[in-house]
Short mmCIF file of C-alpha atoms and ligand atoms in Angstrom, two decimals:
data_model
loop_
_atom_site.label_atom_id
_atom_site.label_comp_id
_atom_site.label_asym_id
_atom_site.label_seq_id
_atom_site.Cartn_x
_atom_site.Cartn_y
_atom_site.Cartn_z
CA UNK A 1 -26.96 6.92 -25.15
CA UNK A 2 -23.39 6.80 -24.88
CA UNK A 3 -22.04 5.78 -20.99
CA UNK A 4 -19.46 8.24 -20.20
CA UNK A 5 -16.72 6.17 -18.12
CA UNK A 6 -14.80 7.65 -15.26
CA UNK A 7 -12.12 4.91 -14.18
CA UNK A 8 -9.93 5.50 -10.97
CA UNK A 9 -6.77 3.43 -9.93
CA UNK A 10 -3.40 3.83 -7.23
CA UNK A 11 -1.55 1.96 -9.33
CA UNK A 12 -0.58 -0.03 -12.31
CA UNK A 13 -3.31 0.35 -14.09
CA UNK A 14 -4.07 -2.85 -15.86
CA UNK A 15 -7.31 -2.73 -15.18
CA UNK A 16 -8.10 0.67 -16.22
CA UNK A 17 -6.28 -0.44 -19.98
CA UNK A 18 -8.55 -3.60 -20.13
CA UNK A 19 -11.63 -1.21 -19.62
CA UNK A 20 -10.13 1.47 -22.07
CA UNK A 21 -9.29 -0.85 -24.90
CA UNK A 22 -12.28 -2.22 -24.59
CA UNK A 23 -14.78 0.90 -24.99
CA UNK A 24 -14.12 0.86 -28.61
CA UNK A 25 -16.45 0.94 -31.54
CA UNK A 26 -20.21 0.25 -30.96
CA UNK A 27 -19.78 -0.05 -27.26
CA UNK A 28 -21.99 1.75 -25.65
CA UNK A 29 -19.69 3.50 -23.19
CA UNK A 30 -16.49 5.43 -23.84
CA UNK A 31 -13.68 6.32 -21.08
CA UNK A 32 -13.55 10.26 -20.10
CA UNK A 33 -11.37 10.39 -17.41
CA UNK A 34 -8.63 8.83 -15.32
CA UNK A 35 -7.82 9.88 -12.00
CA UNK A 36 -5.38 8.33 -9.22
CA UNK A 37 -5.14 9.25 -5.50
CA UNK A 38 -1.51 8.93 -6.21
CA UNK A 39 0.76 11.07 -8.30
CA UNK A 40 3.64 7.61 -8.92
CA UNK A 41 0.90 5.25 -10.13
CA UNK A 42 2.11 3.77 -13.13
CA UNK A 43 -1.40 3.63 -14.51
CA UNK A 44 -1.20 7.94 -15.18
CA UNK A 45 1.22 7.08 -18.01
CA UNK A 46 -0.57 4.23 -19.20
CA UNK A 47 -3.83 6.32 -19.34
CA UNK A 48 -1.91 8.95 -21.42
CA UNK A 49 -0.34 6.94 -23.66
CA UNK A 50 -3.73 5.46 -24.42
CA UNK A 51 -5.22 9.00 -24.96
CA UNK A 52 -7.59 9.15 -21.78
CA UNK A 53 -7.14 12.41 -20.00
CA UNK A 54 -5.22 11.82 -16.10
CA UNK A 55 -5.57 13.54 -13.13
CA UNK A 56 -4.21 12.90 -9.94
CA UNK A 57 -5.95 13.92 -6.82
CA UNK A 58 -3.05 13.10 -4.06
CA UNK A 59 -5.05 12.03 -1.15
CA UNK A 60 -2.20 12.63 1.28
CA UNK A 61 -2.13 15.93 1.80
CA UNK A 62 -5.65 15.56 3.61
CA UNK A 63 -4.57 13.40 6.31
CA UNK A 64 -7.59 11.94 7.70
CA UNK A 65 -9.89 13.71 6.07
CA UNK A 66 -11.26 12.32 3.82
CA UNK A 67 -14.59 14.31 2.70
CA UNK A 68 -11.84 16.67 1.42
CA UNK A 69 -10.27 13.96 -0.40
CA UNK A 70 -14.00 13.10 -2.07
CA UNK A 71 -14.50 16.84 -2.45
CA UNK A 72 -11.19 16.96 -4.68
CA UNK A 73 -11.91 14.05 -6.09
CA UNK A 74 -15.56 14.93 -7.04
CA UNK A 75 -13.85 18.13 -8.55
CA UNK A 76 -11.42 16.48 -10.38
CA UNK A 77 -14.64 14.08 -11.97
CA UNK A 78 -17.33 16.85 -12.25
CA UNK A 79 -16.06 18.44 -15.84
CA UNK A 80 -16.34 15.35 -17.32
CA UNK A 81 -19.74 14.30 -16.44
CA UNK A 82 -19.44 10.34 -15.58
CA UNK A 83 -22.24 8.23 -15.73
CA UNK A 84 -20.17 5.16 -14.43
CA UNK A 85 -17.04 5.40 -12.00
CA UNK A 86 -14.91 2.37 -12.59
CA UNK A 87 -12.57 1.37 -9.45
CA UNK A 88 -9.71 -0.30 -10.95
CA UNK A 89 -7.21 -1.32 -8.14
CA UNK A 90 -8.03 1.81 -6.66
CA UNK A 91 -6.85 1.53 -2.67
CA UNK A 92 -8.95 3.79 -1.14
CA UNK A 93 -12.08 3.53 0.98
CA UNK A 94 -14.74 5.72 -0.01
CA UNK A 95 -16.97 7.11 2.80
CA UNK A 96 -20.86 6.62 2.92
CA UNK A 97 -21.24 10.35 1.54
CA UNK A 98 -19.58 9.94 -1.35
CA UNK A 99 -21.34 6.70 -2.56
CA UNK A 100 -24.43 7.97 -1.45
CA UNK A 101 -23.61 10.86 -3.78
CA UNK A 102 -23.29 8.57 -6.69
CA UNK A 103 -25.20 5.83 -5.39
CA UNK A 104 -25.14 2.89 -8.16
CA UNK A 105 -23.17 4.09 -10.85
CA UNK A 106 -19.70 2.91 -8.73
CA UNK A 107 -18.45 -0.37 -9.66
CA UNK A 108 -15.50 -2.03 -8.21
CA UNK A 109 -13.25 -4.96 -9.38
CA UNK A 110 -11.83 -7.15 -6.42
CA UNK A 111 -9.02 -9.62 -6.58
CA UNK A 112 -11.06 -12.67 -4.73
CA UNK A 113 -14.34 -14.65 -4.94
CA UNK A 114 -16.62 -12.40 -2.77
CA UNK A 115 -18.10 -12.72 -0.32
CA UNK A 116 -14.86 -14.99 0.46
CA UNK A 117 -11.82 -12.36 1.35
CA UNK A 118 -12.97 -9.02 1.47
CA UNK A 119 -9.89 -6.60 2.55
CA UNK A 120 -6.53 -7.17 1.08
CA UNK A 121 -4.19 -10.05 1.09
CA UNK A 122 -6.50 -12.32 -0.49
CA UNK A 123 -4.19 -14.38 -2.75
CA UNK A 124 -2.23 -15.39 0.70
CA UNK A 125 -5.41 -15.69 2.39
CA UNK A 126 -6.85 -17.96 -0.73
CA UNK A 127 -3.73 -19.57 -0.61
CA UNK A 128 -3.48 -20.47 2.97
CA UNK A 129 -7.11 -21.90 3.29
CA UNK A 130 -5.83 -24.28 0.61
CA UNK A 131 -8.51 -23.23 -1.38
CA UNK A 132 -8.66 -25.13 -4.87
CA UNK A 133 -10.39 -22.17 -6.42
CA UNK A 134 -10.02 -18.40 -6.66
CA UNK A 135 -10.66 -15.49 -8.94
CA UNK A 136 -12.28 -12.05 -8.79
CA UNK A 137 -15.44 -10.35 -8.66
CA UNK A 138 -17.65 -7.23 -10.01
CA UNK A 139 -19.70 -5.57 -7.71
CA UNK A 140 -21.85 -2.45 -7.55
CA UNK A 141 -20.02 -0.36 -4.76
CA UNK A 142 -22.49 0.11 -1.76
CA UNK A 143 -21.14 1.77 1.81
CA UNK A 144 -20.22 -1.72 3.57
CA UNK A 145 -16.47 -2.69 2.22
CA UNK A 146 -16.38 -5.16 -0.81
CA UNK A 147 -20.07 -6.58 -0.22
CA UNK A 148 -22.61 -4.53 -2.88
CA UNK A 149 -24.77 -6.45 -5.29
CA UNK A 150 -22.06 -8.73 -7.39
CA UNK A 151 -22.44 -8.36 -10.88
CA UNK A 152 -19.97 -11.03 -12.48
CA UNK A 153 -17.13 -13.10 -10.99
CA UNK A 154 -14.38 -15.22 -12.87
CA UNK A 155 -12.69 -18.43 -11.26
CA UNK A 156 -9.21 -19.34 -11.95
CA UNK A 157 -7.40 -22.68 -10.33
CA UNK A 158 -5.17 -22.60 -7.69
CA UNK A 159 -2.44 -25.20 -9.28
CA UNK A 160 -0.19 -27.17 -7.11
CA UNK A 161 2.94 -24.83 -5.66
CA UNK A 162 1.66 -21.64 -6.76
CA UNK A 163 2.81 -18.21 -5.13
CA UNK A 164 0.59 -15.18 -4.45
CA UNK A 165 2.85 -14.15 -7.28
CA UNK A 166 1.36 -16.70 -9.96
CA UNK A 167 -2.08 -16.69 -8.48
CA UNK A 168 -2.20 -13.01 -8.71
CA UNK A 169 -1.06 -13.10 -12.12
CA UNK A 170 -3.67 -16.07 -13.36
CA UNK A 171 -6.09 -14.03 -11.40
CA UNK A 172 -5.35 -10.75 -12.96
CA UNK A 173 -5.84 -12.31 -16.67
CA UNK A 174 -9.38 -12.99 -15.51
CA UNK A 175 -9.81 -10.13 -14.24
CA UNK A 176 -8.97 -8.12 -17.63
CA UNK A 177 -11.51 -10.41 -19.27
CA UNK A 178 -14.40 -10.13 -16.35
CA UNK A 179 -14.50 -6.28 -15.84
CA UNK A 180 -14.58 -5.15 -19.81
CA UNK A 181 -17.78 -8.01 -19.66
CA UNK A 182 -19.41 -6.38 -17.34
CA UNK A 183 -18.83 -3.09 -17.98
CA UNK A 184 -20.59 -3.84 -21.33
CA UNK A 185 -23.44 -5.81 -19.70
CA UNK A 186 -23.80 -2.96 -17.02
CA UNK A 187 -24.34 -0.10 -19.95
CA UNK A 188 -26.99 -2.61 -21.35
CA UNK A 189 -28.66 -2.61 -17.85
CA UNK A 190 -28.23 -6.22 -17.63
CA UNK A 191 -28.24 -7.19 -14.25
CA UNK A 192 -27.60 -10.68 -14.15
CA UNK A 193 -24.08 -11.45 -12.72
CA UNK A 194 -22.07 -12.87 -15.65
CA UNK A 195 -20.34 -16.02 -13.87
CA UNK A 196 -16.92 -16.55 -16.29
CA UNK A 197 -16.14 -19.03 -17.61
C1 GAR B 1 -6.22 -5.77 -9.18
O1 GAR B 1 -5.85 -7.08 -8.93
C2 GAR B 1 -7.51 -5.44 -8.46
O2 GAR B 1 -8.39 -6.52 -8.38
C3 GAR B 1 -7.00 -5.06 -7.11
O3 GAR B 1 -5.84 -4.33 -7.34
C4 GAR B 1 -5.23 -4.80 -8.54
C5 GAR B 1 -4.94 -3.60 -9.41
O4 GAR B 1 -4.17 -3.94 -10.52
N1 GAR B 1 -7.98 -4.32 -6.39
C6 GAR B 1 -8.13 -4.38 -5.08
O5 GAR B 1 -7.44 -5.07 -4.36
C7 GAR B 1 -9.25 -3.51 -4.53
N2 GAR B 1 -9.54 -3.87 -3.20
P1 GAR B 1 -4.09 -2.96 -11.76
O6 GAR B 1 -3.68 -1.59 -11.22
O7 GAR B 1 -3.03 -3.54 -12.63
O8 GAR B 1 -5.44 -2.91 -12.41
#
């Protein structure tokens, strides 16, 4: 059975272009949708140019509500029937109702090595804990923030005088090769994290 793929991002979308490119041939998943809570996400473009349809569902106009954010956004996914939702640097917190509504089928790819630096700022955080180590992780997307079942991780260096700026980017190459692994492994019901490299 072919995995249909929703993937959502807020941004630039490399993550989202990993997954697509890789979803090719006799993978057992293909991508069906894009969708951004943000309508100046360079990722929209990217999505089209690869030939994955894009939606945006702006979450501002809802303020602080945000079960009619997940409403809209459940719209917006609905027509194209996704077995798997993909978070790709997508930014927003999703409540308990809405993962509970597609409870294990949400994965998420975060720019640390969980359960170390959950939240944002985790280069700088990795960074000033002189850590020797970073990287990111794969995880099943449960209703505490950043802390489901991890289902791969990738480590990466911290070299002498790096910047968030270089450790994001060294991070970010891992990441492109982590999440299109696990993805696969995921569709193959593999649940053994995949620990790279
Ligand atoms: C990635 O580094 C991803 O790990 C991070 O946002 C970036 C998105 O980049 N996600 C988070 O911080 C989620 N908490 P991209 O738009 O180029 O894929």
């Amino acid at each position: 059975m072919i995995r249909r793929v929703a993937i959502l991002i807020s941004g630039a979308g490399s993550n989202m272009e990993a997954l697509v490119r890789s979803m090719v041939r006799d993978h057992p998943a293909r991508p069906v949708v894009v969708v951004s809570n943000t309508p100046d996400a360079a990722g929209l473009a990217r999505a089209d140019a690869l030939g994955v349809p894009a939606a945006c569902v702006d979450h501002r106009p809802f303020g602080a509500d945000r079960a009619g954010f997940e409403a809209a956004l459940d719209a917006a996914l609905a027509p194209h029937r996704p077995d798997l939702i993909a978070l790709a640097g997508f930014m927003r917190v999703l409540t308990p109702c809405f993962v509970d509504r597609h409870a294990g089928r949400i994965l998420n790819i975060h720019p640390s090595l969980l359960p170390k630096y959950p939240g944002l700022h985790t280069h700088q955080r990795a960074l000033d804990a002189g850590d020797t180590q970073a990287g990111c992780t794969v995880h099943e997307v449960t209703a505490a923030l950043d802390a489901g079942p991890i289902l791969g991780q990738g480590r990466v260096p911290v070299l002498p005088g790096d910047t968030v700026q270089t450790l994001a980017a060294r991070v970010r190459d891992m990441e492109h090769r982590l999440y299109p692994a696990v993805l696969r492994r995921r569709c193959a019901d593999m649940r053994r994290p995949l620990m790279l490299p």
